[in-house]
Amino acid sequence: MQKLRALIHHVGWPRVIIAVFLLCLFVAAPFVRVRLDASIGDTLVRFGMNGVLVLAMVPMVQSGCGLNFGLPLGIIAGLLGAVTSLELNLTGFAGFVAAIAIAVPFGLLFGWGYGRLLNKVKGGEMMIATYVGFSSVAFMCMMWLLLPYRNPTMVWGYAGKGLRTTISVQEYWGGVLSDFFGIRFSDFLSVPTGMLLFFGLMCLLVWAFFHTKTGTAMTAVGTNPDFARASGIDIDRMRTISVMMSTVLGAVGIIVYEQSFGFIQLYMGPFFMAFPSVAAILIGGASVHKATLTNVLIGTFLFQGILTMTPSVINSMLQTDMSEVIRIIVSNGMILYALTRVARVNSK
Amino acid sequence: MAESLKSVIIGDRGILTPSHPSYTEVKGMTMEPLLRIEGVGKAYFGNRVLKDVSFSLARGEILGLVGENGAGKSTLMNILFGMPVIRETGGFEGKIYLDGEEIAFSNPFEALDAGIGMVHQEFSLIPGFSAAENIVLNRESMRNNLLVEVFGDRLRTLDRGDIFLRGRSAIEKLGVSIDADMLVSEMPVGHKQFTEIAREIEKAGTKLLVLDEPTAVLTESEAAILLESMRRLAAEGISIIFISHRLQEVIDACDRFIVLRDGEVVKESGTEQADVREIATAMVGRKMGVEEAREEEGRAFGEAVLTAEQLWVDMPGETVRDVSFSVRRGEIFGIGGLAGQGKLGIANGIMGLFPAGGTVLFEGKPITLDDPRSALRAGIAFVSEDRRGVGLLLEEPIKLNIAFTALQMQDRFLKKSLGGFLTWRDEAAIDELAREYIESLAIKCVDADQRAQELSGGNQQKICLAKAFAVRPKLLFVSEPTRGIDVGAKKLVLDTIRRHNREYGTTIIMTSSELEELRSICDRVAVIQEGRVAGILPPTADRAEFGMLFLGASKVSEKEVAS
Amino acid sequence: MKNMERDAKFRLDRFLLTNLVPLIFIGLSMVAIPISQFSGSYLVQEMLIRLARNAFLVLSLLIPIIAGMGLNFGMVLGAMAGQIGLILITDWKIIGLPGMVLAALIATPIAMALGWMCGVILNRAKGREMVTSYILGFFINGLYQLIVLYGFGKVIPIRSADLVLSRGFGVRNAINLLGIRNCLDNLIPVSLQGIRIPLGTFLVIGVFCLFIVWFRRTKLGQDMRAVGQDMDVARAAGIPVERTRVVSIVISTVLAAYGQIIFLQNIGTMNTYNSHEQAGMFAIAALLVGGASVARATLPNVFLGVILFHLMFVVSPMAGKYLIGEAQLGEYFRVFVSYGIIAVSLVLYEWRRARDRAYARRSLRGGEA
Amino acid sequence: MKRRTIIQASLVLLLVLFGAGLYRIGKGFDLLVDNKTITIEDRTYRATSTVRVSVDGGEPIELMKRDRDVISVVGYSHVIRVEELDMDDEVVRSVEKTFRLDRNSGDLLSIPALLGGEEAWIVIRNP
């Protein structure tokens, strides 16, 4: 009993509750005639889709910039890469790689500016990041109308210009990762091997980075900026690098998301995209200034698991669709918990 | 006026001024001192900080309380005010009587209610409020209105006119001229200090006022006005405990003084025949438990390796104003002085952690101040006084803490792979390094992967030293190496520093508040007072010499000492 | 001499920085108004309506700023409380001013409870009040949806068929507030040269401004100012810091509930699941446009802000249409401006705070001689 | 302190009463004014002519035979004025009647019943 209590304390109550809740959903699923294999398949797909976006939180948290509510900025870089790749009429892997290749420089550029801005407002990063994200999305709304994209599958038919709200990538590079080495167990369960491998590769890269000299310095900046400065580390530079990494990961993440989802969502699409990722990493056990890859993996799985399972299971049980409300309460409750917990540790 | 207020001694303890209204009562032997402290003692976790302190204070008397930092003054005041920290750590011994009644406050508000006022060193004022508003803070004059009946007392309206009048009369009582409508944020420092005192005396029934180093931030003329105000208050029957490092002020303003050292009253007398030198000696005196003997050896040093000229450092609470000194190769150079005088600022400024200016030459080449990399690259390392704040990555393993600076600044403990494209941490080399230091410094830990925060203070300090040694510095700054660690560990740490100096010939500049510690291992000791070098003495110099320098009572130039 | 020059330059910089946002807006309006081709009287009418509609909501933000808690993004809690009141009176068919007052009466205890909760949570997140209250808004929005979407019609009875979703419970997305529409605005019909003046609402707003002026002179107001400027000093002086902060949020939340009711009586329809979210953002943007900062806001900031912000809001779609031929672009532009202005204000505030700290430190520095 | 608690409690009570009062004076009803033939408890009232109806002195509405219309009223107590018109729109007969509504009363005002002197001229609408 004592051990169990210690374990729960170590893992954290919210994570335990959510894990138990998810487990209950999986157990309950067969009883309300929800196919377990389909559920598992969906969870895996969503896990792969969102993984990289959640991973994009790690560098900024580690360098002490707080939760990256400015993720939409990275997403915009990814969108630019995606639509440009479509404009070039590239298909298959070439299209996917081109999208990433185009998105990365944008990500670096946006991240650089965004990082410089955050360096000027140390202490108030999160609120400002939120609004920088929002306003950049709104700014891009204008740009999507004005940028000279001409591919007829992407622009409004009647005007011949201005990008559509939703653009299909099926005929270009939809599913190139997901179907790569895809394993089909049944009609309902297939494993998106390629996408999971790609996510794994990204995790490996991030892991490796934090074992290099720069990565070590970045961790020190996040853990104790005074220590880092006394050891001769340029704090602002480290923070900027971390923001650039986060932004680039966000850009790559949205492209992975789109190839699996099959559509590019422009305009207000990226608006609230930061919140699920923030919630996921916090559910995984990260705090406002410490995040690990384990947090990413566990958090993404738990959060996406709940998102997959609540609509099907709860709806079958209660005959009402409460999944949206549950998503709002769980994800924001989680963020709220993290924010108040940090303050309590600090005040000691 | 001042002369007439000089004390006369009645009996062996009670002191009153002849002009005092209750003087006649005293003659009738009905007098009970306002405050009587009997046998008060206090230990924190077995560490004794106060021992059998007894004294009493009569109405209208001004008592000077002097002592080095750590002598127990603040603990005594914490006990008097019933600070929660005292109760949380097991209460105190002895008894305190106010007006003949035993008191033991459970929080400072009770002390305030009982008529004890305290003026702290740091200003406790609301910047956007006027002097008057601050003086009556949370005791505002108010008028009732209808809504009070519904929403409670806090919706009473303020009576601004009366607040202004009360503020002004409190200021007038002090005999200074401050506009009661002036905002605190626009005031010069001295006025803030007076505003704060005015707040305490404005409280109805303030009988006892504790002033904690009120003159530290004041100019000389302001300090003179303050002392004058104190006498006026005393004449009105308010007793004052005056804590100060400026001994001359204590002698000028007080009727009587007591000296605390290591938690004990070592001297108590009237100020009439007092002499600064005598008080200084009493204050600094010999400490218990620190070894006195030092190996006398013929020590020869090389050329000057570090020279600082007109150094100023803007470190909050430890401002360095104008410091020049030079340190020779192979030497252990000590920097001492009372807290807040600026001794800690020197190392922090040279290491680029706080804004600084002046010239610092190391091996003939200038160090760029404001840039930590410059000093680190030149081969200077720093063990900070703020161990947990600056010294360690508490949440990271021991080995990373030790290797960090060497890894970042000197590109050691790295290995390349993929043809030099990737530079990794060389975990094996880091392990090796950590093992080496854990062994040589006898760091008590489970293994090198343990997190730094799980270790005791002494072992954490050793990690800080190991981190500095790992960069193989030519010059090492060590600040307060024994602060907050137990006696056994103290000796180990000091021995480690000395051994490093002897074995590698590393030049060491050690800053410490503990004079005996400096005297035991340093070759020369500079004393910093009010941001300037008060003097540089050999460790064998008389304690009284140091005491005088600590207190700024005399300026001894380095030349005099050297000759 | 050099110091004085530096000071003067610093002061000028400060003035520009403090008033940068209103200046940008005045500049933008001066360019956009002629392009939009709106007539003066139309704009005046429009501004009067919008002032009446929004001022109260913006005013509700002032008290937490006095208490040093920054912009109260948690005011959406109050807006939700107000909306619950409105849903109930619409269902009960309570018409006109009595209906509006009854809605406010119902909303009050709900807003007090929510505000108290918000205040307690913010006390646990000192130093990051804004982001916490912002997320708290989303969180409570989840609970609000739970109640409105599943509670109404199941737990809380509603009878009106116009309100209930076809499935038998849950409230429809759009609610017609015909019963109380403009009832306060038109209470005292006044017209000046063809421009209608919503005098009733202005009277309420005026009374509220007087309340704020009076409130600052009460003991509670004084305590809030003290807490806002230095929490530790206030605590040392015996002011109950935590309680004061909670009270400031409760007041703000209750006032936001009233503000939302006034806002919706002017609009006349309620978007059950969105109205409150926009309320918070527009109110905060308007206040910041008026030159307020996270730490300081005055009554003139409120009115200037509402006028400038909504001027931009009215003018930009038309200006976009005439300028580029795309009204849609103007729509996006004003969304961009709303969010951008909050971002810019927050950045300026944090930046200025860092600069002021550095400046204060420099002036404290001891003599270098 | 006690006095203050009493004041506060009574204020809360007052507010609740005030709310109830607001409910009463603000309660709105949508009334169907009906000029159709109706049978109430075996008595049949025929709609014979066009009528002009106004409630509480508001804007009058004209109802032809077999017409019905909606009037919104606020409050519980009202005065209805019905004028029977002939072919030339001349008033033949005018009836004024005070009536009260409550939670359970119907919302269909049958003009023929009213003119026929029926007591229960306010009926509950058949769903």
Short mmCIF file of N, CA and C in Angstrom, two decimals, chain B residues 40-53 70-76 78-79 86 89 91-93 260-265:
data_model
loop_
_atom_site.label_atom_id
_atom_site.label_comp_id
_atom_site.label_asym_id
_atom_site.label_seq_id
_atom_site.Cartn_x
_atom_site.Cartn_y
_atom_site.Cartn_z
N VAL B 40 17.62 34.49 27.64
CA VAL B 40 17.08 34.02 26.38
C VAL B 40 18.14 33.26 25.58
N GLY B 41 17.76 32.11 25.05
CA GLY B 41 18.67 31.32 24.23
C GLY B 41 17.90 30.68 23.09
N LYS B 42 18.61 30.29 22.08
CA LYS B 42 17.94 29.69 20.92
C LYS B 42 18.93 28.82 20.14
N ALA B 43 18.47 27.65 19.74
CA ALA B 43 19.31 26.80 18.90
C ALA B 43 18.49 26.37 17.69
N TYR B 44 19.08 26.43 16.51
CA TYR B 44 18.43 25.91 15.31
C TYR B 44 19.02 24.55 15.01
N PHE B 45 18.22 23.53 15.10
CA PHE B 45 18.67 22.18 14.76
C PHE B 45 19.99 21.85 15.43
N GLY B 46 20.06 22.10 16.71
CA GLY B 46 21.28 21.77 17.45
C GLY B 46 22.40 22.77 17.27
N ASN B 47 22.18 23.74 16.40
CA ASN B 47 23.21 24.75 16.16
C ASN B 47 22.88 25.97 17.02
N ARG B 48 23.68 26.22 18.04
CA ARG B 48 23.34 27.26 19.01
C ARG B 48 23.66 28.65 18.47
N VAL B 49 22.67 29.51 18.46
CA VAL B 49 22.91 30.86 17.95
C VAL B 49 22.74 31.92 19.03
N LEU B 50 22.05 31.61 20.11
CA LEU B 50 21.89 32.57 21.21
C LEU B 50 22.06 31.81 22.53
N LYS B 51 22.74 32.45 23.47
CA LYS B 51 23.01 31.74 24.71
C LYS B 51 22.81 32.70 25.90
N ASP B 52 21.83 32.44 26.73
CA ASP B 52 21.67 33.14 27.99
C ASP B 52 21.83 34.66 27.87
N VAL B 53 21.02 35.26 27.02
CA VAL B 53 21.10 36.71 26.85
C VAL B 53 20.16 37.39 27.84
N GLY B 70 25.74 37.42 12.08
CA GLY B 70 25.73 36.06 12.61
C GLY B 70 25.99 36.02 14.11
N ALA B 71 26.07 37.19 14.74
CA ALA B 71 26.31 37.18 16.18
C ALA B 71 25.04 36.88 16.95
N GLY B 72 23.89 36.92 16.27
CA GLY B 72 22.64 36.57 16.91
C GLY B 72 21.67 37.73 17.06
N LYS B 73 22.02 38.90 16.48
CA LYS B 73 21.14 40.06 16.62
C LYS B 73 19.78 39.79 16.01
N SER B 74 19.79 39.27 14.76
CA SER B 74 18.49 39.11 14.11
C SER B 74 17.69 38.00 14.77
N THR B 75 18.36 36.96 15.26
CA THR B 75 17.61 35.92 15.96
C THR B 75 16.94 36.51 17.19
N LEU B 76 17.67 37.36 17.91
CA LEU B 76 17.11 37.99 19.10
C LEU B 76 15.87 38.81 18.73
N ASN B 78 13.99 38.38 16.08
CA ASN B 78 12.94 37.46 15.65
C ASN B 78 12.19 36.90 16.86
N ILE B 79 12.93 36.62 17.92
CA ILE B 79 12.29 36.10 19.14
C ILE B 79 11.38 37.17 19.73
N ILE B 86 10.67 31.09 14.60
CA ILE B 86 11.16 30.68 15.91
C ILE B 86 10.35 29.50 16.45
N THR B 89 10.83 26.22 14.69
CA THR B 89 12.08 25.51 14.94
C THR B 89 12.23 25.20 16.44
N GLY B 91 10.82 26.94 19.30
CA GLY B 91 10.72 27.96 20.34
C GLY B 91 12.06 28.39 20.91
N PHE B 92 12.02 29.12 22.01
CA PHE B 92 13.26 29.64 22.59
C PHE B 92 13.27 29.41 24.09
N GLU B 93 14.44 29.61 24.67
CA GLU B 93 14.57 29.47 26.13
C GLU B 93 14.54 30.85 26.76
N LEU B 260 26.99 41.76 21.18
CA LEU B 260 26.72 40.33 21.05
C LEU B 260 27.85 39.70 20.25
N ARG B 261 28.30 38.55 20.70
CA ARG B 261 29.25 37.79 19.89
C ARG B 261 28.94 36.32 20.05
N ASP B 262 28.81 35.62 18.96
CA ASP B 262 28.50 34.20 18.98
C ASP B 262 27.31 33.89 19.91
N GLY B 263 26.34 34.77 19.89
CA GLY B 263 25.12 34.52 20.64
C GLY B 263 25.18 34.86 22.10
N GLU B 264 26.27 35.48 22.54
CA GLU B 264 26.38 35.83 23.96
C GLU B 264 26.61 37.33 24.11
N VAL B 265 26.12 37.87 25.24
CA VAL B 265 26.44 39.26 25.54
C VAL B 265 27.86 39.30 26.07
#
